[in-house]
Amino acid sequence: MMNCASFENRLTEMLDGQTDDAALDELRRHVEECPACNGAATLVELAALPARERDPLDAPPQGYWDGFNASVAQRLDQGLADRRPAANWRRYAAAAALVVVLFAGWFLRGWIDPGARTEQPPVTEGTEPTMGDWSRLL
Amino acid sequence: MEAFLSKRVQAPDETVLAARFRAGDRGAFDEIVTLHRGAVYSVARRLLRSHEDADEAAQVAFVRAWSSRARFRGDAQLKTWLTRIVLNVSKSMLSARRVEHDLPDESGWDVSGGADPDVRLDRVRLRHELRRAVGGLPPRQREVVMLKVYEGLTHREVAEILELSAGTVKAHLHQAVSNLKRVLAAGRRMERA
């Protein structure tokens, strides 16, 4: 009698499309004799069928295929038409990105060119610095 | 039934068709839709269950394929490329709509396989049991089972679709069989108890 590991390997091969009547009988015998593999009886019967018959689906409604290509074409044309506004959005996005870059450049110019910073007024001798000026004396 | 028949139709020269498609030839695209719509619909239907959802996913997949035709590499088959697209579209639809795809429903079930009502009922019960078990697998294992066991694709095709190696696909399948066996056995034990 084949062991459970061999059973699983053989069952996988059968489900994989390697049909073999002798092997199928062996799998059926193992399922009957082995309590651990008994639950796999459904899989063994599944393996006995050609792939397309294992879980057949209902055919689509009659005449469905007659209009399928036309529906795809219509959807495609609609989709292409819908893309035009998207192209405009891309232009708006590019313009917005340009504005952000220009603003960032203006904001950062002080770091690149310190001279461009606003000059601080010098502390005049003999006058008491206000609380706000102490920081400049440190 | 054209859905299932068209899957087996082979293009006379898919390389030429793919080149025309990549160049933006709508006629070539229409031919591709005709050739592969059955397979694309079938994958969507298997994941989404209802015809309406599968129809939507299949159409969106083809529109997406057209939009991204420049990204189609000639080294992959059109069929696997399209299957990958429809798989992603279907998964997005599932997560967007929060469909309980692991719970099987009665739609899409072919139960006409036997004249004996008991046999038919038993078949329905087994499929129900199996779908529930497959629905409970981790996503990758579930996708491998769907494409390999139910759709009958080759390892190479499944590997291309899921962008995995063939060895990894085999490992996922083996692990899936092991998990299914365990889950189905537990179900039987509960039934007997």
Short mmCIF file of C-alpha atoms in Angstrom, two decimals:
data_model
loop_
_atom_site.label_atom_id
_atom_site.label_comp_id
_atom_site.label_asym_id
_atom_site.label_seq_id
_atom_site.Cartn_x
_atom_site.Cartn_y
_atom_site.Cartn_z
CA MET A 1 0.00 0.00 0.00
CA MET A 2 1.33 3.46 -0.86
CA ASN A 3 2.15 5.75 2.06
CA CYS A 4 0.43 9.08 2.69
CA ALA A 5 3.33 11.19 1.34
CA SER A 6 3.37 9.22 -1.92
CA PHE A 7 -0.40 9.55 -2.06
CA GLU A 8 -0.16 13.34 -1.86
CA ASN A 9 2.59 13.49 -4.47
CA ARG A 10 0.69 11.26 -6.88
CA LEU A 11 -2.56 13.16 -6.29
CA THR A 12 -0.81 16.46 -7.02
CA GLU A 13 0.59 15.03 -10.26
CA MET A 14 -2.87 13.83 -11.28
CA LEU A 15 -4.44 17.20 -10.54
CA ASP A 16 -1.54 18.65 -12.49
CA GLY A 17 -2.79 16.86 -15.58
CA GLN A 18 -0.78 13.65 -15.56
CA THR A 19 -3.62 11.19 -16.10
CA ASP A 20 -2.94 7.54 -15.43
CA ASP A 21 -5.73 4.98 -14.83
CA ALA A 22 -3.53 2.59 -12.84
CA ALA A 23 -2.36 5.40 -10.56
CA LEU A 24 -5.94 6.55 -10.15
CA ASP A 25 -7.01 3.07 -8.96
CA GLU A 26 -4.12 3.10 -6.53
CA LEU A 27 -5.21 6.49 -5.17
CA ARG A 28 -8.79 5.24 -4.75
CA ARG A 29 -7.57 2.15 -2.87
CA HIS A 30 -5.45 4.30 -0.58
CA VAL A 31 -8.39 6.61 0.20
CA GLU A 32 -10.55 3.62 1.13
CA GLU A 33 -7.92 2.04 3.34
CA CYS A 34 -6.32 5.07 4.98
CA PRO A 35 -8.42 6.96 7.55
CA ALA A 36 -6.05 9.96 7.41
CA CYS A 37 -6.55 10.38 3.65
CA ASN A 38 -10.21 9.43 3.53
CA GLY A 39 -11.27 13.08 3.30
CA ALA A 40 -9.37 13.44 0.04
CA ALA A 41 -11.81 11.19 -1.85
CA THR A 42 -13.32 14.30 -3.47
CA LEU A 43 -9.89 15.35 -4.72
CA VAL A 44 -9.23 11.91 -6.19
CA GLU A 45 -12.51 12.02 -8.11
CA LEU A 46 -11.65 15.56 -9.19
CA ALA A 47 -8.29 14.35 -10.48
CA ALA A 48 -10.05 11.72 -12.57
CA LEU A 49 -11.79 14.43 -14.64
CA PRO A 50 -10.28 16.57 -17.38
CA ALA A 51 -9.47 20.08 -16.12
CA ARG A 52 -12.37 21.79 -17.90
CA GLU A 53 -14.90 19.41 -16.35
CA ARG A 54 -13.67 19.73 -12.80
CA ASP A 55 -15.69 22.82 -11.95
CA PRO A 56 -17.69 23.68 -15.06
CA LEU A 57 -19.21 27.10 -15.23
CA ASP A 58 -22.55 27.95 -16.76
CA ALA A 59 -22.24 29.33 -20.26
CA PRO A 60 -22.92 33.07 -20.51
CA PRO A 61 -26.38 34.10 -21.79
CA GLN A 62 -27.13 33.27 -25.40
CA GLY A 63 -25.98 35.94 -27.83
CA TYR A 64 -23.60 37.41 -25.26
CA TRP A 65 -20.55 37.14 -27.49
CA ASP A 66 -22.30 38.79 -30.44
CA GLY A 67 -22.07 42.18 -28.80
CA PHE A 68 -18.94 41.70 -26.73
CA ASN A 69 -16.37 43.17 -29.13
CA ALA A 70 -18.62 46.15 -29.87
CA SER A 71 -19.03 46.80 -26.13
CA VAL A 72 -15.26 46.74 -25.63
CA ALA A 73 -14.77 49.07 -28.61
CA GLN A 74 -17.41 51.46 -27.29
CA ARG A 75 -15.84 51.45 -23.85
CA LEU A 76 -12.45 52.03 -25.40
CA ASP A 77 -13.68 55.03 -27.41
CA GLN A 78 -15.41 56.38 -24.32
CA GLY A 79 -12.25 55.86 -22.32
CA LEU A 80 -10.15 57.71 -24.86
CA ALA A 81 -12.65 60.58 -24.85
CA ASP A 82 -12.56 60.68 -21.07
CA ARG A 83 -8.83 61.08 -21.14
CA ARG A 84 -8.88 64.53 -22.75
CA PRO A 85 -9.80 66.40 -19.55
CA ALA A 86 -7.09 64.39 -17.80
CA ALA A 87 -4.55 65.90 -20.20
CA ASN A 88 -5.73 69.36 -19.11
CA TRP A 89 -5.30 68.34 -15.48
CA ARG A 90 -1.74 67.37 -16.23
CA ARG A 91 -1.12 70.88 -17.56
CA TYR A 92 -2.64 72.41 -14.43
CA ALA A 93 -0.51 70.14 -12.26
CA ALA A 94 2.64 71.17 -14.16
CA ALA A 95 1.77 74.86 -13.72
CA ALA A 96 1.16 74.34 -9.99
CA ALA A 97 4.48 72.52 -9.67
CA LEU A 98 6.25 75.44 -11.38
CA VAL A 99 4.69 77.92 -8.95
CA VAL A 100 5.81 75.76 -6.00
CA VAL A 101 9.38 75.57 -7.38
CA LEU A 102 9.54 79.37 -7.91
CA PHE A 103 8.21 80.03 -4.39
CA ALA A 104 10.69 77.56 -2.89
CA GLY A 105 13.51 79.26 -4.79
CA TRP A 106 12.50 82.69 -3.47
CA PHE A 107 12.16 81.31 0.08
CA LEU A 108 15.54 79.59 0.03
CA ARG A 109 17.52 82.38 -1.64
CA GLY A 110 18.59 83.70 1.80
CA TRP A 111 20.38 80.42 2.51
CA ILE A 112 22.19 80.46 -0.76
CA ASP A 113 23.04 84.21 -0.74
CA PRO A 114 23.25 85.51 2.88
CA GLY A 115 23.60 89.07 1.57
CA ALA A 116 20.10 88.91 0.39
CA ARG A 117 18.87 88.66 4.01
CA THR A 118 17.38 91.76 5.59
CA GLU A 119 20.12 93.81 7.33
CA GLN A 120 19.68 94.06 11.11
CA PRO A 121 19.91 97.67 12.41
CA PRO A 122 23.12 98.25 14.46
CA VAL A 123 22.89 98.72 18.24
CA THR A 124 23.38 102.40 18.97
CA GLU A 125 25.97 103.19 21.70
CA GLY A 126 24.61 104.77 24.89
CA THR A 127 21.13 103.62 24.48
CA GLU A 128 19.59 100.87 26.58
CA PRO A 129 18.78 97.88 24.50
CA THR A 130 15.20 96.88 24.63
CA MET A 131 14.31 93.31 25.65
CA GLY A 132 13.98 92.41 22.02
CA ASP A 133 17.57 93.57 21.29
CA TRP A 134 19.36 91.45 23.93
CA SER A 135 19.51 88.55 21.65
CA ARG A 136 21.61 90.54 19.17
CA LEU A 137 24.20 91.37 21.88
CA LEU A 138 24.86 87.72 22.73
CA MET B 1 -20.38 27.69 -25.23
CA GLU B 2 -18.15 29.77 -27.44
CA ALA B 3 -16.48 30.96 -24.26
CA PHE B 4 -14.95 27.59 -23.81
CA LEU B 5 -14.45 26.73 -27.42
CA SER B 6 -12.71 29.96 -28.33
CA LYS B 7 -10.07 29.22 -25.73
CA ARG B 8 -8.81 26.35 -27.84
CA VAL B 9 -8.65 28.34 -31.08
CA GLN B 10 -5.07 29.13 -31.98
CA ALA B 11 -4.12 32.24 -33.86
CA PRO B 12 -2.45 31.48 -37.21
CA ASP B 13 0.50 33.66 -36.31
CA GLU B 14 0.16 35.35 -32.98
CA THR B 15 3.52 37.06 -33.28
CA VAL B 16 2.35 39.08 -36.28
CA LEU B 17 -0.96 39.78 -34.56
CA ALA B 18 0.83 40.93 -31.40
CA ALA B 19 3.12 43.22 -33.43
CA ARG B 20 0.12 44.80 -35.17
CA PHE B 21 -1.59 45.18 -31.81
CA ARG B 22 1.47 46.86 -30.29
CA ALA B 23 1.58 49.25 -33.24
CA GLY B 24 -1.97 50.37 -32.42
CA ASP B 25 -3.93 48.41 -35.03
CA ARG B 26 -7.55 48.28 -33.81
CA GLY B 27 -8.32 45.48 -36.27
CA ALA B 28 -5.65 43.31 -34.66
CA PHE B 29 -7.02 44.17 -31.24
CA ASP B 30 -10.49 43.07 -32.34
CA GLU B 31 -9.04 39.73 -33.51
CA ILE B 32 -7.30 39.32 -30.16
CA VAL B 33 -10.54 40.03 -28.30
CA THR B 34 -12.32 37.37 -30.38
CA LEU B 35 -9.54 34.83 -29.79
CA HIS B 36 -9.15 35.29 -26.06
CA ARG B 37 -12.44 36.62 -24.73
CA GLY B 38 -13.57 33.13 -23.70
CA ALA B 39 -10.49 32.48 -21.59
CA VAL B 40 -10.55 35.98 -20.10
CA TYR B 41 -14.23 35.73 -19.23
CA SER B 42 -13.78 32.26 -17.76
CA VAL B 43 -11.08 33.39 -15.30
CA ALA B 44 -13.17 36.39 -14.27
CA ARG B 45 -16.28 34.25 -13.85
CA ARG B 46 -14.43 31.74 -11.72
CA LEU B 47 -13.22 34.46 -9.38
CA LEU B 48 -16.26 36.74 -9.36
CA ARG B 49 -18.98 34.08 -9.76
CA SER B 50 -21.68 36.21 -11.39
CA HIS B 51 -21.99 36.75 -15.14
CA GLU B 52 -22.49 40.51 -14.73
CA ASP B 53 -19.27 40.95 -12.74
CA ALA B 54 -17.33 38.68 -15.09
CA ASP B 55 -18.60 40.66 -18.09
CA GLU B 56 -17.48 43.91 -16.48
CA ALA B 57 -14.06 42.50 -15.55
CA ALA B 58 -13.49 41.02 -19.02
CA GLN B 59 -14.34 44.29 -20.76
CA VAL B 60 -12.21 46.36 -18.39
CA ALA B 61 -9.34 43.90 -18.89
CA PHE B 62 -9.43 44.32 -22.67
CA VAL B 63 -9.63 48.10 -22.40
CA ARG B 64 -6.66 48.02 -20.03
CA ALA B 65 -4.78 45.72 -22.39
CA TRP B 66 -5.28 48.21 -25.21
CA SER B 67 -4.15 51.12 -23.04
CA SER B 68 -0.99 49.30 -21.98
CA ARG B 69 -0.25 47.58 -25.30
CA ALA B 70 3.16 49.28 -25.47
CA ARG B 71 4.15 47.36 -22.35
CA PHE B 72 3.32 43.98 -23.86
CA ARG B 73 6.56 42.06 -24.27
CA GLY B 74 6.74 39.61 -27.10
CA ASP B 75 8.32 36.96 -24.88
CA ALA B 76 5.01 36.35 -23.09
CA GLN B 77 1.98 34.84 -24.77
CA LEU B 78 -0.97 37.14 -25.35
CA LYS B 79 -3.16 34.66 -23.50
CA THR B 80 -1.06 34.68 -20.34
CA TRP B 81 -0.65 38.46 -20.48
CA LEU B 82 -4.40 38.96 -20.81
CA THR B 83 -5.08 36.41 -18.06
CA ARG B 84 -2.75 38.30 -15.75
CA ILE B 85 -4.62 41.53 -16.49
CA VAL B 86 -8.08 40.04 -15.92
CA LEU B 87 -6.88 38.35 -12.73
CA ASN B 88 -5.72 41.71 -11.38
CA VAL B 89 -8.92 43.45 -12.49
CA SER B 90 -11.04 40.75 -10.83
CA LYS B 91 -9.03 40.90 -7.62
CA SER B 92 -9.42 44.70 -7.53
CA MET B 93 -13.16 44.32 -8.02
CA LEU B 94 -13.31 41.78 -5.23
CA SER B 95 -11.45 43.97 -2.78
CA ALA B 96 -13.37 47.10 -3.83
CA ARG B 97 -16.74 45.45 -3.41
CA ARG B 98 -15.67 43.30 -0.48
CA VAL B 99 -17.26 40.27 -2.09
CA GLU B 100 -17.06 37.15 0.05
CA HIS B 101 -15.45 35.16 -2.71
CA ASP B 102 -14.45 32.37 -0.38
CA LEU B 103 -18.08 31.53 0.23
CA PRO B 104 -19.43 29.62 -2.74
CA ASP B 105 -22.80 30.50 -4.17
CA GLU B 106 -25.07 28.53 -6.42
CA SER B 107 -24.51 30.64 -9.54
CA GLY B 108 -22.28 29.25 -12.22
CA TRP B 109 -22.81 25.69 -11.13
CA ASP B 110 -23.40 23.09 -13.75
CA VAL B 111 -25.43 20.38 -12.05
CA SER B 112 -26.85 18.80 -15.17
CA GLY B 113 -24.34 15.97 -15.16
CA GLY B 114 -26.70 13.19 -14.07
CA ALA B 115 -30.27 12.04 -14.50
CA ASP B 116 -30.48 10.60 -10.99
CA PRO B 117 -31.46 13.41 -8.56
CA ASP B 118 -29.45 11.80 -5.77
CA VAL B 119 -26.32 11.74 -7.89
CA ARG B 120 -26.87 15.37 -8.88
CA LEU B 121 -27.41 16.39 -5.28
CA ASP B 122 -24.28 14.54 -4.24
CA ARG B 123 -22.30 16.24 -7.00
CA VAL B 124 -23.57 19.64 -5.89
CA ARG B 125 -22.67 18.85 -2.29
CA LEU B 126 -19.15 17.75 -3.26
CA ARG B 127 -18.57 20.84 -5.39
CA HIS B 128 -19.89 23.02 -2.61
CA GLU B 129 -17.54 21.33 -0.17
CA LEU B 130 -14.61 21.66 -2.55
CA ARG B 131 -15.28 25.28 -3.43
CA ARG B 132 -15.49 26.15 0.22
CA ALA B 133 -12.17 24.40 0.85
CA VAL B 134 -10.50 26.09 -2.14
CA GLY B 135 -11.92 29.44 -1.02
CA GLY B 136 -10.21 29.00 2.33
CA LEU B 137 -6.74 28.53 0.82
CA PRO B 138 -4.14 31.31 0.98
CA PRO B 139 -4.50 33.61 -2.08
CA ARG B 140 -1.51 32.30 -4.05
CA GLN B 141 -2.50 28.65 -3.57
CA ARG B 142 -6.07 29.48 -4.54
CA GLU B 143 -4.90 31.20 -7.74
CA VAL B 144 -2.70 28.25 -8.64
CA VAL B 145 -5.57 25.80 -8.09
CA MET B 146 -7.89 27.95 -10.18
CA LEU B 147 -5.49 28.31 -13.09
CA LYS B 148 -3.86 24.89 -12.97
CA VAL B 149 -6.54 22.49 -11.74
CA TYR B 150 -9.68 24.17 -13.12
CA GLU B 151 -8.44 26.12 -16.13
CA GLY B 152 -5.92 23.45 -17.10
CA LEU B 153 -3.09 25.85 -17.93
CA THR B 154 0.50 24.64 -18.09
CA HIS B 155 3.04 25.31 -15.35
CA ARG B 156 4.80 27.76 -17.63
CA GLU B 157 1.58 29.66 -18.30
CA VAL B 158 0.63 29.80 -14.63
CA ALA B 159 4.16 30.89 -13.75
CA GLU B 160 4.01 33.70 -16.34
CA ILE B 161 0.59 34.88 -15.17
CA LEU B 162 1.49 34.93 -11.49
CA GLU B 163 5.07 36.06 -12.16
CA LEU B 164 6.52 33.13 -10.25
CA SER B 165 8.96 30.40 -11.18
CA ALA B 166 7.54 27.07 -12.39
CA GLY B 167 9.05 25.43 -9.32
CA THR B 168 7.20 27.80 -7.01
CA VAL B 169 3.95 27.08 -8.85
CA LYS B 170 4.50 23.35 -8.28
CA ALA B 171 5.26 23.96 -4.61
CA HIS B 172 2.09 26.04 -4.22
CA LEU B 173 0.03 23.31 -5.87
CA HIS B 174 1.49 20.63 -3.63
CA GLN B 175 0.85 22.74 -0.55
CA ALA B 176 -2.70 23.45 -1.75
CA VAL B 177 -3.43 19.72 -2.21
CA SER B 178 -2.07 19.03 1.27
CA ASN B 179 -4.23 21.80 2.78
CA LEU B 180 -7.33 20.72 0.86
CA LYS B 181 -6.87 17.14 2.01
CA ARG B 182 -6.65 18.30 5.62
CA VAL B 183 -9.66 20.64 5.39
CA LEU B 184 -11.83 18.08 3.59
CA ALA B 185 -10.92 15.40 6.13
CA ALA B 186 -11.88 17.73 8.97
CA GLY B 187 -15.19 18.40 7.22
CA ARG B 188 -15.88 14.67 6.96
CA ARG B 189 -15.10 14.16 10.63
CA MET B 190 -17.52 16.95 11.60
CA GLU B 191 -20.18 15.44 9.35
CA ARG B 192 -19.84 12.06 11.07
CA ALA B 193 -19.84 13.54 14.60
#
